[in-house]
PDB file of C-alpha atoms and ligand atoms in Angstrom:
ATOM      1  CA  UNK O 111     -32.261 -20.563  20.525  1.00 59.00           C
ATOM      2  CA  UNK O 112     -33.580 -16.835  20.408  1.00 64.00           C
ATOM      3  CA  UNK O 113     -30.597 -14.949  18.261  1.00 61.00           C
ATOM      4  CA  UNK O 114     -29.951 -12.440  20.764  1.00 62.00           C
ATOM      5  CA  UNK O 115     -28.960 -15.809  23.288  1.00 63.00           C
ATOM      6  CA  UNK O 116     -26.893 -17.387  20.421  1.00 63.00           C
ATOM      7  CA  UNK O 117     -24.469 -14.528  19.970  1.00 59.00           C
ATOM      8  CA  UNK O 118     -23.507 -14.060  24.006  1.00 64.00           C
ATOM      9  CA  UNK O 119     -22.469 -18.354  23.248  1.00 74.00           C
ATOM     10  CA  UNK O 120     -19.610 -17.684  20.502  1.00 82.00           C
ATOM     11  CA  UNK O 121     -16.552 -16.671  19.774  1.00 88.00           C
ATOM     12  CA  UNK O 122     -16.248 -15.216  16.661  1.00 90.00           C
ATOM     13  CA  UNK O 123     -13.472 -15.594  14.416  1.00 86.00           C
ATOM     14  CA  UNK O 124     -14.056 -13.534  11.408  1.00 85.00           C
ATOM     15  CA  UNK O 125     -13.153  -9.871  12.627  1.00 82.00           C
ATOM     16  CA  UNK O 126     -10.780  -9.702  10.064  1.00 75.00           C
ATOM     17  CA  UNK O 127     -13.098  -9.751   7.255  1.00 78.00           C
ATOM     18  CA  UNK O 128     -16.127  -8.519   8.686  1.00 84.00           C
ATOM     19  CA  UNK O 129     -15.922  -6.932  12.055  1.00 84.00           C
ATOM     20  CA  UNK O 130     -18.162  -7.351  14.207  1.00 88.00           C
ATOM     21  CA  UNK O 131     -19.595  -6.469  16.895  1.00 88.00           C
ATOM     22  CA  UNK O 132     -19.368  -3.021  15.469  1.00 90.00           C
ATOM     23  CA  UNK O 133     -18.469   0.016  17.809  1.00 89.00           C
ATOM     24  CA  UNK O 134     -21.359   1.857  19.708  1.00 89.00           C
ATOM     25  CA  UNK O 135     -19.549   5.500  18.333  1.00 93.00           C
ATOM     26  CA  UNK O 136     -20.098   4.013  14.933  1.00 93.00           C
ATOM     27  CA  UNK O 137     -24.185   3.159  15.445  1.00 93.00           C
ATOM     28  CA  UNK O 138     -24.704   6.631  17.500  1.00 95.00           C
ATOM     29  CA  UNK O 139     -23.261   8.479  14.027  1.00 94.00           C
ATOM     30  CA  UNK O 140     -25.429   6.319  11.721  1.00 95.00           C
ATOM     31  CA  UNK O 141     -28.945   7.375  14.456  1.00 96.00           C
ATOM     32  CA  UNK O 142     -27.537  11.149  14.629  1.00 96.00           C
ATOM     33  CA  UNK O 143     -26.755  11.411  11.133  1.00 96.00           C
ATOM     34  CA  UNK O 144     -30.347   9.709   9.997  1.00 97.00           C
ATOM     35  CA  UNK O 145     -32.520  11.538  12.663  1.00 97.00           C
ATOM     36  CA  UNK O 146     -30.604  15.248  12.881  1.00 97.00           C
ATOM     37  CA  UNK O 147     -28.644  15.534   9.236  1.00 97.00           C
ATOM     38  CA  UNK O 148     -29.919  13.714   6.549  1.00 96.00           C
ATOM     39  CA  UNK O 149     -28.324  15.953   3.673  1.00 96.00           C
ATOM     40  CA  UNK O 150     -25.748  14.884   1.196  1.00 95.00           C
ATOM     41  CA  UNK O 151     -22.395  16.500   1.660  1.00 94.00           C
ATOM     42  CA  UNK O 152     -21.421  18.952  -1.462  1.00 91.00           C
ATOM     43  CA  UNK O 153     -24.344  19.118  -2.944  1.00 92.00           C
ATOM     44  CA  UNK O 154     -26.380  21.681  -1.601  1.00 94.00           C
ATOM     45  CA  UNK O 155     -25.908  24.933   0.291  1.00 94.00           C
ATOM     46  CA  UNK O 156     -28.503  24.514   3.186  1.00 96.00           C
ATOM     47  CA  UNK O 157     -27.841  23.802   6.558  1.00 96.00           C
ATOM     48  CA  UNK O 158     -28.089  19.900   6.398  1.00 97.00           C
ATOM     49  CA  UNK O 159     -26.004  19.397   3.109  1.00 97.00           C
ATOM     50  CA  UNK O 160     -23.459  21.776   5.028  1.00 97.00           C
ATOM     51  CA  UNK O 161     -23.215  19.663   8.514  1.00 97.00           C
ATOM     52  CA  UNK O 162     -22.750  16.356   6.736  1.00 97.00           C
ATOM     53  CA  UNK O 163     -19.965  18.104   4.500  1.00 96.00           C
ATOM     54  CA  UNK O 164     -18.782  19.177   8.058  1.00 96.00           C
ATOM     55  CA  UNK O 165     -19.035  15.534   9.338  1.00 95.00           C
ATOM     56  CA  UNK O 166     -17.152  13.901   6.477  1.00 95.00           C
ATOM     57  CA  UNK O 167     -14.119  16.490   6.570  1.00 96.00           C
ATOM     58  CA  UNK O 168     -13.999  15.321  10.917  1.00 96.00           C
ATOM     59  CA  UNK O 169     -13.968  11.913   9.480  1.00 95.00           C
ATOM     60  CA  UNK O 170     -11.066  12.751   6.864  1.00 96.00           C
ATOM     61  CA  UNK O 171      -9.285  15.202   9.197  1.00 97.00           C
ATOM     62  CA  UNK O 172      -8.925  12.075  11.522  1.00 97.00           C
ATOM     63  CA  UNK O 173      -8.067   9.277   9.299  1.00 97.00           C
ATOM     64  CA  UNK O 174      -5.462  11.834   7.721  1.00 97.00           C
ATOM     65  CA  UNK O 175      -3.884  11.883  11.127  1.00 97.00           C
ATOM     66  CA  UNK O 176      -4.362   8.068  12.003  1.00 97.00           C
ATOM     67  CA  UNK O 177      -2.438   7.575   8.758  1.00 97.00           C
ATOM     68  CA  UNK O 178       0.258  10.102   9.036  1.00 96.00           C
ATOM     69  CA  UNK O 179      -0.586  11.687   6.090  1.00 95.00           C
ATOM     70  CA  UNK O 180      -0.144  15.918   5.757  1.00 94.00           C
ATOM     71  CA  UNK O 181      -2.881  16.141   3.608  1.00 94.00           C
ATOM     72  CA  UNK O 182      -6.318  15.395   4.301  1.00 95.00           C
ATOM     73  CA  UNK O 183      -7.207  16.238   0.755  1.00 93.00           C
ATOM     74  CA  UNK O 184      -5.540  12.930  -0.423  1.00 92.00           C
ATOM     75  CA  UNK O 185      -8.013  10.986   1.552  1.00 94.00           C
ATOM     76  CA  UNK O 186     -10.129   9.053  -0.884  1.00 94.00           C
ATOM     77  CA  UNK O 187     -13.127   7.176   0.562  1.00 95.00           C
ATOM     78  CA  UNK O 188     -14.493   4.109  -1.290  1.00 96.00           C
ATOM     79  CA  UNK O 189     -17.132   1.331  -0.326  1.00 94.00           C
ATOM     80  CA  UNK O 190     -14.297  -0.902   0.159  1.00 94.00           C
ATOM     81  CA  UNK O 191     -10.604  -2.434   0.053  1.00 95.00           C
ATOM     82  CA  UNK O 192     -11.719  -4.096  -3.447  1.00 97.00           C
ATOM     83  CA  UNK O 193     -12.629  -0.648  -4.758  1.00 97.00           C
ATOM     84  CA  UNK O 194      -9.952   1.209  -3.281  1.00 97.00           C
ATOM     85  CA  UNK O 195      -7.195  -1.559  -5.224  1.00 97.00           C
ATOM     86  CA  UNK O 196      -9.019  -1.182  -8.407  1.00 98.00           C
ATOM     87  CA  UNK O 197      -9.298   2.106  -8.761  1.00 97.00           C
ATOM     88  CA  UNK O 198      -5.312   2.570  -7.397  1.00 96.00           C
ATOM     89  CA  UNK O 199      -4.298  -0.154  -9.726  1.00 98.00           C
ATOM     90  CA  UNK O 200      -6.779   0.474 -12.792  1.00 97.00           C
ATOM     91  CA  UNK O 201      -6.349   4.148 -12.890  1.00 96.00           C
ATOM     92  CA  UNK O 202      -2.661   4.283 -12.414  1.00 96.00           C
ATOM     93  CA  UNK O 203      -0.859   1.980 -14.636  1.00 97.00           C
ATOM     94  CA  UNK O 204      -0.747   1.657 -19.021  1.00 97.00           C
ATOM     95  CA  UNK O 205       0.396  -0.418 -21.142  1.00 98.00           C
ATOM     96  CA  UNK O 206       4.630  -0.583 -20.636  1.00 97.00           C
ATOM     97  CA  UNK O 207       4.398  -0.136 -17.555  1.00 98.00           C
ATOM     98  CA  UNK O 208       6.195  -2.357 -15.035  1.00 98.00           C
ATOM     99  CA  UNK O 209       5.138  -3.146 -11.703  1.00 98.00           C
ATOM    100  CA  UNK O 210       6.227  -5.553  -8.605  1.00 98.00           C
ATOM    101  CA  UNK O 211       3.683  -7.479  -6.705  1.00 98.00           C
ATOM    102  CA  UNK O 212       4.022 -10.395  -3.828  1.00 98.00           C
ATOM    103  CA  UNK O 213       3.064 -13.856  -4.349  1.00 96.00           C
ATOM    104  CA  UNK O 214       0.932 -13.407  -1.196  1.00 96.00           C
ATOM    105  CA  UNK O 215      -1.435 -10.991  -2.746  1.00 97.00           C
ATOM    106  CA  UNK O 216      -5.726 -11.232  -2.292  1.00 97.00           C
ATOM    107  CA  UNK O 217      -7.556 -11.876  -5.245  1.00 97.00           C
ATOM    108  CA  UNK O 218      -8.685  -8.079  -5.219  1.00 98.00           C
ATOM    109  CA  UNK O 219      -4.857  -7.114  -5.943  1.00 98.00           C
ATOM    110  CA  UNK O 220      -4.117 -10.171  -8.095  1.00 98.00           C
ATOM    111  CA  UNK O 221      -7.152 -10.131 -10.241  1.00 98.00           C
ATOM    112  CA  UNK O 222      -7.124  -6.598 -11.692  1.00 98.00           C
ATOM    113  CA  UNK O 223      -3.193  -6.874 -11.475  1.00 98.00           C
ATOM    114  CA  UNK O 224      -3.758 -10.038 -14.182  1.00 98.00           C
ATOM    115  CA  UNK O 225      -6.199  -7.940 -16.107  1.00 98.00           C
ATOM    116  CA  UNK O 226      -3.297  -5.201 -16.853  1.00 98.00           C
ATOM    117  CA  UNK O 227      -0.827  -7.736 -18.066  1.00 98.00           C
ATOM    118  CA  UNK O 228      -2.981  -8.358 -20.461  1.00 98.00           C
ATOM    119  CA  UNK O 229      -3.197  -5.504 -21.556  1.00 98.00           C
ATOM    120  CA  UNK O 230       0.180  -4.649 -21.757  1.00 98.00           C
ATOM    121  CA  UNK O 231       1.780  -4.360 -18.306  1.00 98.00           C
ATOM    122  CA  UNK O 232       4.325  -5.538 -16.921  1.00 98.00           C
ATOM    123  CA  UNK O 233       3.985  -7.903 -13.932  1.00 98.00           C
ATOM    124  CA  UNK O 234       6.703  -9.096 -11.898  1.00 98.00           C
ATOM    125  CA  UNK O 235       5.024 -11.815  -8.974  1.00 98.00           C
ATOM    126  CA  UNK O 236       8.044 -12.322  -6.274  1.00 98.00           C
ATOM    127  CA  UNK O 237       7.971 -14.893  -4.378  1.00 97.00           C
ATOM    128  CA  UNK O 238       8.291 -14.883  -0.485  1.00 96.00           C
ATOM    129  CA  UNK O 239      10.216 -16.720   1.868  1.00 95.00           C
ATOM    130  CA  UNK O 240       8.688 -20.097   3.416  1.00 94.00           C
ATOM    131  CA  UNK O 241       7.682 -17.924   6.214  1.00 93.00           C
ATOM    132  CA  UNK O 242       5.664 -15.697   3.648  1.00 94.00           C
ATOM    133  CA  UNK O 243       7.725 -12.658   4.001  1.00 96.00           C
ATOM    134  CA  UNK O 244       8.717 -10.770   1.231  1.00 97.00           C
ATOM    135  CA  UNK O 245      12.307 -10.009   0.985  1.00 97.00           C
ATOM    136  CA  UNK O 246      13.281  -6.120   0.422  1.00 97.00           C
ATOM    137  CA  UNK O 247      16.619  -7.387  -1.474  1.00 98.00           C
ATOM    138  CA  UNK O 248      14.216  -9.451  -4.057  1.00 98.00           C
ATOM    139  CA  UNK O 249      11.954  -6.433  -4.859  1.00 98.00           C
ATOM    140  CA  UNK O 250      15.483  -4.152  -5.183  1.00 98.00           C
ATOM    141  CA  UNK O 251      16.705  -7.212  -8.000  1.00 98.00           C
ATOM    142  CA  UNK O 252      13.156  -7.006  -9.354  1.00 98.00           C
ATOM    143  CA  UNK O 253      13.622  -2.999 -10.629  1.00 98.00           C
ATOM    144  CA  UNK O 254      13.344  -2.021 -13.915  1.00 98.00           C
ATOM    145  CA  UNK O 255      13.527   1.316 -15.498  1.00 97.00           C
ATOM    146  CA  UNK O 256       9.866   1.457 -16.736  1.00 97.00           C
ATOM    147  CA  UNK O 257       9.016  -0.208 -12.894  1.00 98.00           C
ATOM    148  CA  UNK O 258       6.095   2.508 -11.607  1.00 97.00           C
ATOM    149  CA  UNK O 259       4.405   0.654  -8.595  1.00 97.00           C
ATOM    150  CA  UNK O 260       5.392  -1.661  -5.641  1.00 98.00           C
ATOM    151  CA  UNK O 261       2.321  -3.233  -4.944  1.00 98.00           C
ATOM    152  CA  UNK O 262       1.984  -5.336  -1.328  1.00 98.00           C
ATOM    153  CA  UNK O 263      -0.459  -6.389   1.031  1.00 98.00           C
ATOM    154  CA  UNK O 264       0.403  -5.205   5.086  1.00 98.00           C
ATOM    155  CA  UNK O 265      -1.030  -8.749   6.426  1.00 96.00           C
ATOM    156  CA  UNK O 266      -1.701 -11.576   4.532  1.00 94.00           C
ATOM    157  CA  UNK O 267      -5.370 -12.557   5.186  1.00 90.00           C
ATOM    158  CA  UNK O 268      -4.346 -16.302   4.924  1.00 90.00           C
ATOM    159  CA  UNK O 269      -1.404 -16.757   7.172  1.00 92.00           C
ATOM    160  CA  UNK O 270      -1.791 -13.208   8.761  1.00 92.00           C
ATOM    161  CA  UNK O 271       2.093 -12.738   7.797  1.00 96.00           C
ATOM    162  CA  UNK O 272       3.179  -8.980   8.208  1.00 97.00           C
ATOM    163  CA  UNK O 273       5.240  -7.355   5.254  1.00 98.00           C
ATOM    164  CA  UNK O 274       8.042  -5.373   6.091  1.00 97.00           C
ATOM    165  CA  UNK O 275       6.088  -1.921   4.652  1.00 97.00           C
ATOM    166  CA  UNK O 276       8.548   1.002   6.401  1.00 96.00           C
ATOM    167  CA  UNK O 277      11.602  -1.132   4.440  1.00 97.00           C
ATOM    168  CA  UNK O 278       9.985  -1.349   1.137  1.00 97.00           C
ATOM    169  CA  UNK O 279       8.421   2.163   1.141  1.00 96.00           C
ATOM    170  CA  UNK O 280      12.174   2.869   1.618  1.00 96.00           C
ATOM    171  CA  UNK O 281      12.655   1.073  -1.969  1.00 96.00           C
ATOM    172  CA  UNK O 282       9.722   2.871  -3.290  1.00 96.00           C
ATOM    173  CA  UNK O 283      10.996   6.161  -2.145  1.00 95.00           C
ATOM    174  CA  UNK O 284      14.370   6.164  -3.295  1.00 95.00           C
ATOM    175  CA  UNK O 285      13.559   4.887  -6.909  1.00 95.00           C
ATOM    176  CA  UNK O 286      10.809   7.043  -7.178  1.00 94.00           C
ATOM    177  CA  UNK O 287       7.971   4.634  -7.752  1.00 96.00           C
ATOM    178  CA  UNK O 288       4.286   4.681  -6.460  1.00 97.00           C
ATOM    179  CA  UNK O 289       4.134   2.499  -3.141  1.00 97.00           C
ATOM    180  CA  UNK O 290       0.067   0.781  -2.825  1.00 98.00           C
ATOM    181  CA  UNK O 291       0.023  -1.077   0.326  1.00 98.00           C
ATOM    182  CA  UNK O 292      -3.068  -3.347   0.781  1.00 98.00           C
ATOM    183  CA  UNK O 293      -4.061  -2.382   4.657  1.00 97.00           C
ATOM    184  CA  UNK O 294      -7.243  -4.467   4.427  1.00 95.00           C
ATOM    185  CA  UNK O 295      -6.196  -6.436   7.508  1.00 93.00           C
ATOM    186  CA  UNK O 296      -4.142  -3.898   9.022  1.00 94.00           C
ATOM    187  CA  UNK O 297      -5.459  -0.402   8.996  1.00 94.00           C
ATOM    188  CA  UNK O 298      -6.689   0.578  12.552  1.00 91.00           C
ATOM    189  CA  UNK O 299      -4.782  -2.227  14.024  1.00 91.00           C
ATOM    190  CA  UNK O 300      -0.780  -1.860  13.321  1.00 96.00           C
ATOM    191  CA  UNK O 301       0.215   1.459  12.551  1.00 96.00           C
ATOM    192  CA  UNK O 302       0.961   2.842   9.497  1.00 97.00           C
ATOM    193  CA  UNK O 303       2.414   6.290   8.556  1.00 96.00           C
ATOM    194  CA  UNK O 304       1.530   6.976   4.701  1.00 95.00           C
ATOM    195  CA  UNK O 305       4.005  10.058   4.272  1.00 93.00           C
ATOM    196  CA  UNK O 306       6.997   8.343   6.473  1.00 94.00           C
ATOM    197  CA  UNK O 307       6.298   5.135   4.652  1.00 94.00           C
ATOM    198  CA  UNK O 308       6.210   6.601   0.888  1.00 92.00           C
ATOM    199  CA  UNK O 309       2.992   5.204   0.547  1.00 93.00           C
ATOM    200  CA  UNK O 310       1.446   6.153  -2.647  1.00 82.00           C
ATOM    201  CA  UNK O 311       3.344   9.639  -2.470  1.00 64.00           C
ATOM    202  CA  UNK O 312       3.598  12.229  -5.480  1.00 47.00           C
ATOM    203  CA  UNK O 313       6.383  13.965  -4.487  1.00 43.00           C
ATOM    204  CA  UNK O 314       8.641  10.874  -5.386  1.00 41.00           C
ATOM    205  CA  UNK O 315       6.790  10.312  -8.768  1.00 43.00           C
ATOM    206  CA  UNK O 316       8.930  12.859 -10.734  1.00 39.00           C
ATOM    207  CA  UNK O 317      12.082  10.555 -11.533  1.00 42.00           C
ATOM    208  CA  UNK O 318      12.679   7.082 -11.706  1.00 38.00           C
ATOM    209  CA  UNK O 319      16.750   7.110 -10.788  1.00 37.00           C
ATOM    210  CA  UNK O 320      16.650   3.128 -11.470  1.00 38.00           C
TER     211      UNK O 320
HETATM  212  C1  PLP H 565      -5.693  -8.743   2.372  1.00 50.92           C
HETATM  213  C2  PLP H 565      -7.041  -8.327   1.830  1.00 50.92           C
HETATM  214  N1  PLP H 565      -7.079  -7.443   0.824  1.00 50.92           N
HETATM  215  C3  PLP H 565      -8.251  -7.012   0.306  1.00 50.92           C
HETATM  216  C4  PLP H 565      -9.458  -7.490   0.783  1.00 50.92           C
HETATM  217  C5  PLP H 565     -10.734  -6.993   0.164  1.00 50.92           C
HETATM  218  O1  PLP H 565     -11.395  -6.211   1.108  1.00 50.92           O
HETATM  219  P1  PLP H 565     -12.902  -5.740   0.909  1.00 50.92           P
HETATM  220  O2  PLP H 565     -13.750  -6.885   1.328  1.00 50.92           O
HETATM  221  O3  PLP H 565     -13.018  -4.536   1.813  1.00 50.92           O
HETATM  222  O4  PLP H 565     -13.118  -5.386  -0.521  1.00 50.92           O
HETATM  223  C6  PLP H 565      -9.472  -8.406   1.827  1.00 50.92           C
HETATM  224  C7  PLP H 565     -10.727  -8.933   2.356  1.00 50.92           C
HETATM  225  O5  PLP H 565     -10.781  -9.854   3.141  1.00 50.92           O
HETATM  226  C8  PLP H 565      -8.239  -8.840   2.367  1.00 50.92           C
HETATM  227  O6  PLP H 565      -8.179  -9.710   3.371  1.00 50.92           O
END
């Protein structure tokens, strides 16, 4: 069957890890940028190196207010959720450090996670409930005074279970420790307001009142 055929006969499934099909807006900016652009942003100062710097400050300008964040300086693009985590993870914690994770984490939190324990981090897994929620109360008896991140996925990609983010950003906020929520399932579709939520916010870094 001629491919174009077979698509219009399925239903597919896999949006949450790969959408598809993608939005027209999305293909007309690839065309406009390829055909009338065609600079890199920041790198030069002619007129096409200036219009794609122009382009990508729209973009960040508009994610920064999709995400309820005051800043759109603190918007940090990346290839994908993988990167994002690694980088977030990798470049934030050191040996003696504590930090509280799920036990409904992907492999792109867990892995890197694993790799700082052993070098010298702390890791404290809590479990979920048997509906795969994690419990605000558990992650408040998990604390410690060296604890420096809450780390938690919005929707599990497995059971598509929804963390209670606004409650544990609460947690974060009040003890002072960095808040990485995993929105690889979620961002776009279920809102999410990075400065209301404490998520990964520097003004509550200062102090740790555990
Ligand atoms: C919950 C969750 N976190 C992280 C990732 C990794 O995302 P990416 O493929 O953008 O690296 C996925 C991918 O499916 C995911 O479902």
């Amino acid at each position: 069957m001629p491919l174009d055929q077979l698509n219009h006969s399925i239903i597919y499934f896999d949006n949450a890890a790969t959408s598809w099909p993608k939005p027209a807006g999305m293909m007309a900016a690839m065309i406009n940028y390829s055909e009338q652009i065609g600079g890199s942003p920041g790198r030069s100062g002619h007129h096409r190196s200036l219009d794609a710097g122009r382009v990508i400050l729209e973009a960040r300008e508009a994610l920064a207010e999709l995400f309820g964040c005051n800043d759109s300086l603190r918007i940090a693009f990346t290839k994908n959720a993988t990167e994002a985590l690694n980088i977030a993870l990798l470049g934030t914690l050191s040996p003696g450090d504590h930090v509280i994770t799920s036990g409904m984490e992907h492999n792109s939190v867990m892995r890197p996670l694993r790799y700082l324990e052993a070098q010298g981090v702390q890791l404290s897994v809590v479990s979920c409930s048997s509906d795969g929620i994690l419990s605000p109360e558990d992650v408040l008896a998990a604390l410690r005074p060296r604890t420096r991140m809450l780390v938690v996925t919005h929707a599990s990609n497995v059971t598509g279970t929804i963390q209670p983010i606004a409650e544990l950003g609460k947690i974060a906020g009040r003890h002072g420790i960095l808040f990485c929520v995993d929105a690889a399932q979620t961002a776009g579709a279920l809102p999410i307001r990075v400065d209301d939520m404490a998520i990964a916010s520097s003004p509550f870094q200062a102090t740790n009142p555990f």
